[in-house]
DNA sequence: TCTGGGGTCCTAGGACCC
DNA sequence: TCTGGGGTCCTAGGACCC
């Protein structure tokens, strides 16, 4: 059998985090449920369909969600649970095709062009996947079936909840034209209002405009992207494994931080988390970035590229401290801090370098921490104290603890 | 109604090199 | 003593996605 005209599936789990929580705790079923942080600065990450009936949406501030739905039940997110659930669901997808590209914990593209002889048409495969996920994981998902990734993703949104929608290769314009530009991937608030200024609200209007008229307002890359999605073109393949480009951790505080000691303590915790995740996934980072958001929401980043990549928490922390101190802040109220490592290399690629290095006690300390975590669980090991970052300039001894 | 945490990609300017 | 054009790397910020 030849390759079908609509070989691409986009599978999107319905209200994923909320559905997993409701499955785990039957007392939550049928109730308006929000997964998120209930605090004053919290937001909703996912809402059950019962909560959506009250207008509760993801990314909505929790205070507002509670006003919209006073009986809303909040559950704090448990990402480890969603991660293992995600692996199980992707495992089901992988039985139908090796070409599975995960976009996030709750959605994936599948290229089933080579699977039709064994499993039936793409729509039949979509239904089989949905049945398996429902039977084995007690979760609902929606599937878009289309000639390419853009269209499949749009279709899965229109298929929700708990449905399948196919966009036939000869019916692309009928599908796209009536959609609002805000439905398109890559059109957010800014782009939508800029398009509205050009009198463009529907995809049909965007399509009629053509790329030339868009360049002035959006720059070449963005204009080309908009024109492409308006045509319904997309020649990107389904790529199973994209290596990560960045590992980051950040935190918004219930109350703004002002004291340097508090700020350094948080930078240490964040550097620790980033280090742990880099070592777990076998990455070292060349560039370290800190992110600082002030009480007025103004947000800045500062970064430094190191001569040698690292996954050592103490080095991440020392760099974060230097970047922070270079800001020369005094008494600023800080709402959020973040630490990120980018320019990632796999640890294996740098192993050769390591052989020549002198013994590194910080690395040994991290290894010991990792070992304890592995044996006793994640929350067990906490750093006892914040160490001052190394003084710049001369130091008497190397590797002092 | 004040706005999370994890990411990706793009732009633009400056340094530096040939 | 003045000055080209291209390429690459680094830094900072911003839009966007789930």
Short mmCIF file of C-alpha atoms (C1' of nucleotides) in Angstrom, two decimals:
data_model
loop_
_atom_site.label_atom_id
_atom_site.label_comp_id
_atom_site.label_asym_id
_atom_site.label_seq_id
_atom_site.Cartn_x
_atom_site.Cartn_y
_atom_site.Cartn_z
CA UNK A 1 0.00 0.00 0.00
CA UNK A 2 1.37 3.41 -0.89
CA UNK A 3 1.96 6.25 1.49
CA UNK A 4 -1.39 7.83 2.49
CA UNK A 5 -2.16 11.45 1.67
CA UNK A 6 -2.59 12.24 5.38
CA UNK A 7 0.19 10.33 7.15
CA UNK A 8 0.75 12.66 10.12
CA UNK A 9 -1.01 12.27 13.47
CA UNK A 10 -0.96 14.79 16.29
CA UNK A 11 -2.04 13.17 19.54
CA UNK A 12 -2.97 15.54 22.35
CA UNK A 13 -4.00 14.28 25.78
CA UNK A 14 -7.21 15.84 27.06
CA UNK A 15 -6.66 17.99 30.20
CA UNK A 16 -3.66 15.78 30.84
CA UNK A 17 -2.45 16.76 34.33
CA UNK A 18 -5.98 17.15 35.65
CA UNK A 19 -7.08 13.83 34.14
CA UNK A 20 -4.13 11.99 35.67
CA UNK A 21 -4.87 13.50 39.09
CA UNK A 22 -8.56 12.57 38.83
CA UNK A 23 -7.65 9.03 37.85
CA UNK A 24 -5.34 8.73 40.88
CA UNK A 25 -7.88 10.16 43.33
CA UNK A 26 -11.47 9.12 42.59
CA UNK A 27 -12.79 11.74 45.02
CA UNK A 28 -11.71 14.38 42.48
CA UNK A 29 -13.73 12.95 39.61
CA UNK A 30 -16.53 15.03 38.27
CA UNK A 31 -15.44 18.04 40.29
CA UNK A 32 -13.98 21.29 38.94
CA UNK A 33 -10.27 20.64 39.34
CA UNK A 34 -7.23 22.82 38.78
CA UNK A 35 -3.65 21.58 38.81
CA UNK A 36 -1.46 24.48 39.88
CA UNK A 37 -0.30 26.56 42.79
CA UNK A 38 -3.07 27.97 44.94
CA UNK A 39 -0.93 30.75 46.47
CA UNK A 40 -1.37 34.43 45.80
CA UNK A 41 1.17 34.32 42.98
CA UNK A 42 0.13 30.95 41.65
CA UNK A 43 -1.39 30.13 38.29
CA UNK A 44 -3.46 27.28 36.94
CA UNK A 45 -1.44 24.80 34.90
CA UNK A 46 -4.31 22.62 33.79
CA UNK A 47 -8.06 22.62 34.35
CA UNK A 48 -10.53 19.76 34.16
CA UNK A 49 -13.44 20.18 31.76
CA UNK A 50 -15.72 20.71 34.77
CA UNK A 51 -13.54 23.68 35.77
CA UNK A 52 -13.43 24.96 32.20
CA UNK A 53 -17.21 25.23 32.27
CA UNK A 54 -16.67 28.05 34.79
CA UNK A 55 -14.14 29.77 32.57
CA UNK A 56 -11.08 28.44 34.36
CA UNK A 57 -8.16 28.17 31.93
CA UNK A 58 -4.52 27.23 32.12
CA UNK A 59 -2.13 30.13 32.79
CA UNK A 60 -4.91 31.94 34.65
CA UNK A 61 -3.90 33.43 38.02
CA UNK A 62 -5.18 31.17 40.78
CA UNK A 63 -6.92 34.02 42.60
CA UNK A 64 -8.94 34.80 39.53
CA UNK A 65 -9.75 31.13 38.94
CA UNK A 66 -11.08 30.86 42.48
CA UNK A 67 -13.31 33.87 41.95
CA UNK A 68 -14.62 32.35 38.75
CA UNK A 69 -15.27 29.03 40.49
CA UNK A 70 -15.35 29.18 44.31
CA UNK A 71 -15.63 25.41 44.72
CA UNK A 72 -12.54 24.83 42.54
CA UNK A 73 -10.27 22.13 43.94
CA UNK A 74 -6.53 22.82 43.65
CA UNK A 75 -3.97 20.06 43.35
CA UNK A 76 -0.27 20.91 43.31
CA UNK A 77 1.47 19.54 40.22
CA UNK A 78 3.34 16.26 40.49
CA UNK A 79 5.62 16.29 37.48
CA UNK A 80 7.25 12.97 38.25
CA UNK A 81 3.83 11.36 37.95
CA UNK A 82 3.04 13.14 34.66
CA UNK A 83 6.45 12.20 33.32
CA UNK A 84 6.01 8.49 34.00
CA UNK A 85 2.46 8.63 32.62
CA UNK A 86 3.80 10.37 29.54
CA UNK A 87 6.34 7.59 29.02
CA UNK A 88 3.58 4.99 29.24
CA UNK A 89 1.41 6.78 26.69
CA UNK A 90 4.30 7.33 24.27
CA UNK A 91 5.03 3.64 24.66
CA UNK A 92 1.62 2.93 23.19
CA UNK A 93 2.27 5.33 20.28
CA UNK A 94 5.59 3.62 19.59
CA UNK A 95 3.87 0.32 18.97
CA UNK A 96 2.28 1.83 15.86
CA UNK A 97 5.32 3.61 14.40
CA UNK A 98 8.93 4.30 15.33
CA UNK A 99 8.48 7.89 14.12
CA UNK A 100 7.18 9.52 17.30
CA UNK A 101 8.20 13.10 18.09
CA UNK A 102 7.29 14.22 21.57
CA UNK A 103 6.50 17.93 21.83
CA UNK A 104 5.80 18.04 25.53
CA UNK A 105 4.55 15.68 28.21
CA UNK A 106 1.05 15.61 26.73
CA UNK A 107 1.41 15.74 22.96
CA UNK A 108 3.29 14.08 20.14
CA UNK A 109 3.50 13.86 16.36
CA UNK A 110 3.43 10.45 14.72
CA UNK A 111 4.28 9.64 11.12
CA UNK A 112 2.22 6.54 10.33
CA UNK A 113 2.92 6.61 6.59
CA UNK A 114 4.77 3.30 6.86
CA UNK A 115 2.29 1.66 9.21
CA UNK A 116 -0.87 1.49 7.14
CA UNK A 117 -0.28 -2.00 5.77
CA UNK A 118 -0.03 -3.40 9.25
CA UNK A 119 -2.54 -1.28 11.15
CA UNK A 120 -4.99 0.25 8.67
CA UNK A 121 -5.60 3.80 7.53
CA UNK A 122 -4.29 6.75 9.56
CA UNK A 123 -7.78 7.39 10.95
CA UNK A 124 -8.06 3.74 11.95
CA UNK A 125 -4.68 3.96 13.63
CA UNK A 126 -5.83 7.09 15.47
CA UNK A 127 -8.87 5.24 16.78
CA UNK A 128 -6.81 2.23 17.81
CA UNK A 129 -4.40 4.44 19.71
CA UNK A 130 -7.25 6.20 21.48
CA UNK A 131 -8.83 2.89 22.45
CA UNK A 132 -5.55 1.52 23.80
CA UNK A 133 -4.81 4.67 25.81
CA UNK A 134 -8.32 4.63 27.25
CA UNK A 135 -8.16 0.93 28.13
CA UNK A 136 -4.63 0.84 29.49
CA UNK A 137 -4.16 4.29 30.99
CA UNK A 138 -7.76 5.36 31.66
CA UNK A 139 -7.12 8.63 29.84
CA UNK A 140 -8.74 10.38 26.89
CA UNK A 141 -6.88 11.93 24.00
CA UNK A 142 -7.72 13.68 20.75
CA UNK A 143 -6.04 13.08 17.43
CA UNK A 144 -5.59 15.23 14.34
CA UNK A 145 -4.88 13.40 11.07
CA UNK A 146 -3.45 15.51 8.25
CA UNK A 147 -0.92 15.82 5.42
CA UNK A 148 1.59 17.64 7.69
CA UNK A 149 2.44 18.63 11.25
CA UNK A 150 0.87 22.12 11.31
CA UNK A 151 -2.45 20.85 10.04
CA UNK A 152 -2.44 17.80 12.28
CA UNK A 153 -1.89 19.99 15.32
CA UNK A 154 -4.69 22.33 14.34
CA UNK A 155 -6.94 19.35 13.69
CA UNK A 156 -6.35 17.79 17.11
CA UNK A 157 -7.45 21.06 18.74
CA UNK A 158 -10.65 20.99 16.71
CA UNK A 159 -11.16 17.33 17.59
CA UNK A 160 -11.26 18.01 21.35
CA UNK A 161 -12.46 16.62 23.58
CA UNK A 162 -12.02 12.91 22.98
CA UNK A 163 -12.29 12.91 19.19
CA UNK A 164 -10.54 12.45 15.86
CA UNK A 165 -10.49 14.92 12.99
CA UNK A 166 -8.96 14.35 9.58
CA UNK A 167 -7.99 17.21 7.30
CA UNK A 168 -8.02 15.74 3.80
CA UNK A 169 -5.21 16.77 1.47
CA UNK A 170 -7.79 18.17 -0.98
CA UNK A 171 -9.72 20.04 1.71
CA UNK A 172 -7.04 22.25 3.25
CA UNK A 173 -8.52 25.62 2.32
CA UNK A 174 -12.00 24.69 3.53
CA UNK A 175 -10.45 23.72 6.85
CA UNK A 176 -8.10 26.69 7.26
CA UNK A 177 -9.94 29.68 5.83
CA UNK A 178 -12.57 30.14 8.56
CA UNK A 179 -10.09 29.75 11.44
CA UNK A 180 -9.01 32.79 13.45
CA UNK A 181 -5.33 33.70 13.11
CA UNK A 182 -5.05 33.19 16.87
CA UNK A 183 -5.64 29.48 16.28
CA UNK A 184 -2.38 29.28 14.35
CA UNK A 185 0.80 27.96 15.89
CA UNK A 186 3.18 30.87 16.49
CA UNK A 187 0.50 33.57 16.63
CA UNK A 188 0.35 34.91 20.17
CA UNK A 189 -0.97 38.12 21.66
CA UNK A 190 1.57 40.44 20.03
CA UNK A 191 1.32 38.97 16.56
CA UNK A 192 -2.48 38.82 16.75
CA UNK A 193 -2.80 42.50 17.59
CA UNK A 194 -0.27 43.47 14.91
CA UNK A 195 -2.30 41.45 12.41
CA UNK A 196 -5.52 43.06 13.64
CA UNK A 197 -3.92 46.43 12.85
CA UNK A 198 -3.50 45.20 9.29
CA UNK A 199 -7.16 44.23 9.27
CA UNK A 200 -6.39 40.52 9.43
CA UNK A 201 -8.41 38.28 11.72
CA UNK A 202 -9.03 35.06 9.81
CA UNK A 203 -6.64 32.71 8.11
CA UNK A 204 -8.37 33.46 4.78
CA UNK A 205 -7.46 37.14 5.21
CA UNK A 206 -3.90 36.26 6.16
CA UNK A 207 -3.61 33.98 3.15
CA UNK A 208 -4.87 36.72 0.84
CA UNK A 209 -2.27 39.16 2.15
CA UNK A 210 0.76 37.18 1.03
CA UNK A 211 4.30 37.27 2.37
CA UNK A 212 5.35 40.63 0.92
CA UNK A 213 2.92 42.64 3.00
CA UNK A 214 4.01 40.82 6.14
CA UNK A 215 7.74 41.43 5.95
CA UNK A 216 7.59 45.05 7.00
CA UNK A 217 5.61 44.33 10.13
CA UNK A 218 7.22 41.06 11.20
CA UNK A 219 10.70 40.65 9.74
CA UNK A 220 11.67 38.01 7.20
CA UNK A 221 11.62 34.86 9.33
CA UNK A 222 8.35 35.52 11.09
CA UNK A 223 6.67 36.73 7.86
CA UNK A 224 7.74 33.59 6.05
CA UNK A 225 6.39 31.47 8.89
CA UNK A 226 3.03 33.26 8.84
CA UNK A 227 2.70 32.94 5.08
CA UNK A 228 3.59 29.28 5.28
CA UNK A 229 1.02 28.40 7.92
CA UNK A 230 -1.63 30.42 6.09
CA UNK A 231 -1.00 28.25 3.02
CA UNK A 232 -1.13 25.14 5.16
CA UNK A 233 2.36 24.18 4.00
CA UNK A 234 4.79 22.43 6.27
CA UNK A 235 7.57 20.20 5.04
CA UNK A 236 9.11 19.41 8.41
CA UNK A 237 9.52 15.73 9.06
CA UNK A 238 8.64 13.91 12.26
CA UNK A 239 11.96 13.76 14.12
CA UNK A 240 12.06 11.26 16.96
CA UNK A 241 14.74 12.68 19.27
CA UNK A 242 15.85 16.28 19.48
CA UNK A 243 18.60 16.74 22.04
CA UNK A 244 17.85 19.34 24.75
CA UNK A 245 19.38 22.78 24.28
CA UNK A 246 18.97 24.12 27.79
CA UNK A 247 18.40 23.00 31.36
CA UNK A 248 16.89 25.57 33.70
CA UNK A 249 15.24 26.05 37.07
CA UNK A 250 13.43 29.11 38.31
CA UNK A 251 11.19 30.10 41.14
CA UNK A 252 8.73 32.85 41.91
CA UNK A 253 8.73 33.64 45.62
CA UNK A 254 5.60 34.14 47.69
CA UNK A 255 7.25 37.29 49.02
CA UNK A 256 9.89 39.30 47.23
CA UNK A 257 13.49 38.76 48.34
CA UNK A 258 15.68 41.65 49.35
CA UNK A 259 18.52 40.33 51.54
CA UNK A 260 21.63 39.20 49.71
CA UNK A 261 21.91 36.12 51.92
CA UNK A 262 18.40 35.01 50.94
CA UNK A 263 19.14 35.60 47.27
CA UNK A 264 22.38 33.61 47.39
CA UNK A 265 20.63 30.77 49.20
CA UNK A 266 18.03 30.59 46.45
CA UNK A 267 20.70 30.75 43.74
CA UNK A 268 22.37 27.78 45.41
CA UNK A 269 19.15 25.78 45.47
CA UNK A 270 18.51 26.57 41.81
CA UNK A 271 22.10 25.78 40.80
CA UNK A 272 21.79 22.50 42.67
CA UNK A 273 18.60 21.57 40.84
CA UNK A 274 20.09 22.42 37.45
CA UNK A 275 23.26 20.48 38.27
CA UNK A 276 21.32 17.42 39.35
CA UNK A 277 19.25 17.42 36.19
CA UNK A 278 22.29 17.93 33.97
CA UNK A 279 24.15 15.05 35.61
CA UNK A 280 21.08 12.81 35.47
CA UNK A 281 20.69 13.42 31.76
CA UNK A 282 24.41 13.39 30.96
CA UNK A 283 24.89 17.01 29.95
CA UNK A 284 27.50 19.64 30.68
CA UNK A 285 26.83 23.32 29.94
CA UNK A 286 29.16 25.92 28.46
CA UNK A 287 27.00 28.95 29.19
CA UNK A 288 25.42 29.82 32.53
CA UNK A 289 22.54 32.31 32.68
CA UNK A 290 20.76 33.88 35.61
CA UNK A 291 17.34 35.43 35.36
CA UNK A 292 16.11 38.13 37.73
CA UNK A 293 12.56 39.40 37.81
CA UNK A 294 11.92 42.46 39.95
CA UNK A 295 8.78 43.33 41.88
CA UNK A 296 7.58 45.44 38.94
CA UNK A 297 7.90 42.35 36.70
CA UNK A 298 10.80 43.82 34.75
CA UNK A 299 12.97 40.84 33.88
CA UNK A 300 16.63 40.70 32.97
CA UNK A 301 19.09 37.94 32.14
CA UNK A 302 22.85 37.82 32.45
CA UNK A 303 25.01 35.08 31.07
CA UNK A 304 28.59 33.96 30.89
CA UNK A 305 30.30 31.37 28.76
CA UNK A 306 32.84 29.32 30.65
CA UNK A 307 36.21 28.21 29.28
CA UNK A 308 35.21 24.63 30.11
CA UNK A 309 31.73 23.15 30.27
CA UNK A 310 30.50 21.96 33.64
CA UNK A 311 27.78 20.05 35.45
CA UNK A 312 29.22 20.81 38.89
CA UNK A 313 26.76 22.54 41.21
CA UNK A 314 29.48 24.58 42.93
CA UNK A 315 30.66 25.99 39.59
CA UNK A 316 27.13 26.77 38.48
CA UNK A 317 26.55 28.48 41.81
CA UNK A 318 29.82 30.46 41.77
CA UNK A 319 29.07 31.71 38.25
CA UNK A 320 25.49 32.59 39.20
CA UNK A 321 26.78 34.58 42.18
CA UNK A 322 29.31 36.46 40.08
CA UNK A 323 26.64 37.34 37.55
CA UNK A 324 24.30 38.45 40.31
CA UNK A 325 26.94 40.55 42.08
CA UNK A 326 27.92 42.21 38.79
CA UNK A 327 24.40 43.66 38.65
CA UNK A 328 25.34 45.83 41.63
CA UNK A 329 21.85 45.71 43.08
CA UNK A 330 21.13 47.16 46.48
CA UNK A 331 17.76 46.67 48.16
CA UNK A 332 15.94 45.70 44.96
CA UNK A 333 12.85 43.58 45.56
CA UNK A 334 13.21 40.36 43.63
CA UNK A 335 10.18 38.34 42.66
CA UNK A 336 11.83 35.53 40.70
CA UNK A 337 15.27 34.02 40.29
CA UNK A 338 16.36 31.51 37.68
CA UNK A 339 19.51 29.61 36.75
CA UNK A 340 20.06 27.95 33.39
CA UNK A 341 22.77 26.04 31.61
CA UNK A 342 22.92 26.13 27.81
CA UNK A 343 25.38 25.29 25.08
CA UNK A 344 24.92 21.72 26.22
CA UNK A 345 27.33 18.95 25.33
CA UNK A 346 26.93 15.33 26.26
CA UNK A 347 29.20 14.25 29.06
CA UNK A 348 30.71 11.58 26.86
CA UNK A 349 31.95 14.16 24.37
CA UNK A 350 34.00 15.85 27.09
CA UNK A 351 35.27 12.73 28.80
CA UNK A 352 38.62 13.06 27.07
CA UNK A 353 39.11 16.49 28.61
CA UNK A 354 38.39 15.13 32.03
CA UNK A 355 41.16 12.56 31.88
CA UNK A 356 43.75 15.31 31.94
CA UNK A 357 42.08 17.22 34.72
CA UNK A 358 43.31 17.21 38.24
CA UNK A 359 41.03 15.49 40.74
CA UNK A 360 38.00 17.63 41.36
CA UNK A 361 36.53 17.49 44.83
CA UNK A 362 33.45 19.43 43.85
CA UNK A 363 32.65 16.77 41.29
CA UNK A 364 33.23 14.10 43.88
CA UNK A 365 30.88 15.90 46.24
CA UNK A 366 28.19 16.04 43.53
CA UNK A 367 28.66 12.35 42.80
CA UNK A 368 28.18 11.58 46.49
CA UNK A 369 25.00 13.66 46.56
CA UNK A 370 23.71 11.92 43.41
CA UNK A 371 24.44 8.57 44.99
CA UNK A 372 22.52 9.42 48.14
CA UNK A 373 19.60 10.69 46.09
CA UNK A 374 19.57 7.47 44.12
CA UNK A 375 19.52 5.39 47.28
CA UNK A 376 17.21 7.38 49.50
CA UNK A 377 15.11 9.48 47.15
CA UNK A 378 15.13 13.03 45.88
CA UNK A 379 14.20 15.06 48.93
CA UNK A 380 16.70 13.45 51.26
CA UNK A 381 19.81 15.41 50.54
CA UNK A 382 19.78 19.11 51.18
CA UNK A 383 22.85 21.23 51.29
CA UNK A 384 23.54 22.15 54.89
CA UNK A 385 24.62 25.72 54.35
CA UNK A 386 25.21 28.39 51.82
CA UNK A 387 28.89 28.84 51.17
CA UNK A 388 30.09 32.22 50.15
CA UNK A 389 31.14 32.17 46.52
CA UNK A 390 34.88 32.05 45.99
CA UNK A 391 36.57 35.35 46.37
CA UNK A 392 37.90 36.54 43.07
CA UNK A 393 41.64 36.91 42.75
CA UNK A 394 44.20 34.88 44.59
CA UNK A 395 43.33 32.00 46.79
CA UNK A 396 45.72 30.33 49.11
CA UNK A 397 44.80 26.74 48.45
CA UNK A 398 43.15 24.94 45.61
CA UNK A 399 40.10 22.85 46.32
CA UNK A 400 39.44 24.08 49.86
CA UNK A 401 36.17 22.86 51.27
"C1'" DT B 1 -7.08 40.10 37.58
"C1'" DC B 2 -1.43 41.04 38.22
"C1'" DT B 3 1.08 37.69 35.52
"C1'" DG B 4 4.27 29.76 36.83
"C1'" DG B 5 7.92 26.91 35.16
"C1'" DG B 6 9.84 24.40 31.58
"C1'" DG B 7 11.40 25.16 27.15
"C1'" DT B 8 12.39 26.86 21.70
"C1'" DC B 9 13.52 30.18 18.26
"C1'" DC B 10 14.62 34.82 16.46
"C1'" DT B 11 16.86 39.44 16.36
"C1'" DA B 12 20.37 42.70 16.90
"C1'" DG B 13 24.66 44.65 18.23
"C1'" DG B 14 29.47 44.16 19.22
"C1'" DA B 15 33.92 41.65 19.31
"C1'" DC B 16 37.07 39.39 16.71
"C1'" DC B 17 39.21 37.16 12.73
"C1'" DC B 18 40.52 36.75 7.94
"C1'" DT C 1 46.44 55.76 7.55
"C1'" DC C 2 42.06 54.35 6.19
"C1'" DT C 3 38.90 50.83 5.63
"C1'" DG C 4 35.77 46.20 2.70
"C1'" DG C 5 32.86 42.35 3.60
"C1'" DG C 6 31.87 37.87 5.48
"C1'" DG C 7 31.70 34.60 9.18
"C1'" DT C 8 31.35 33.18 13.89
"C1'" DC C 9 30.73 33.69 18.68
"C1'" DC C 10 28.76 35.95 22.58
"C1'" DT C 11 25.25 38.56 25.11
"C1'" DA C 12 20.53 40.44 26.04
"C1'" DG C 13 15.88 40.67 25.19
"C1'" DG C 14 11.49 39.18 23.55
"C1'" DA C 15 7.69 36.31 21.41
"C1'" DC C 16 5.76 32.10 21.76
"C1'" DC C 17 4.39 27.21 23.17
"C1'" DC C 18 2.45 23.78 26.66
#
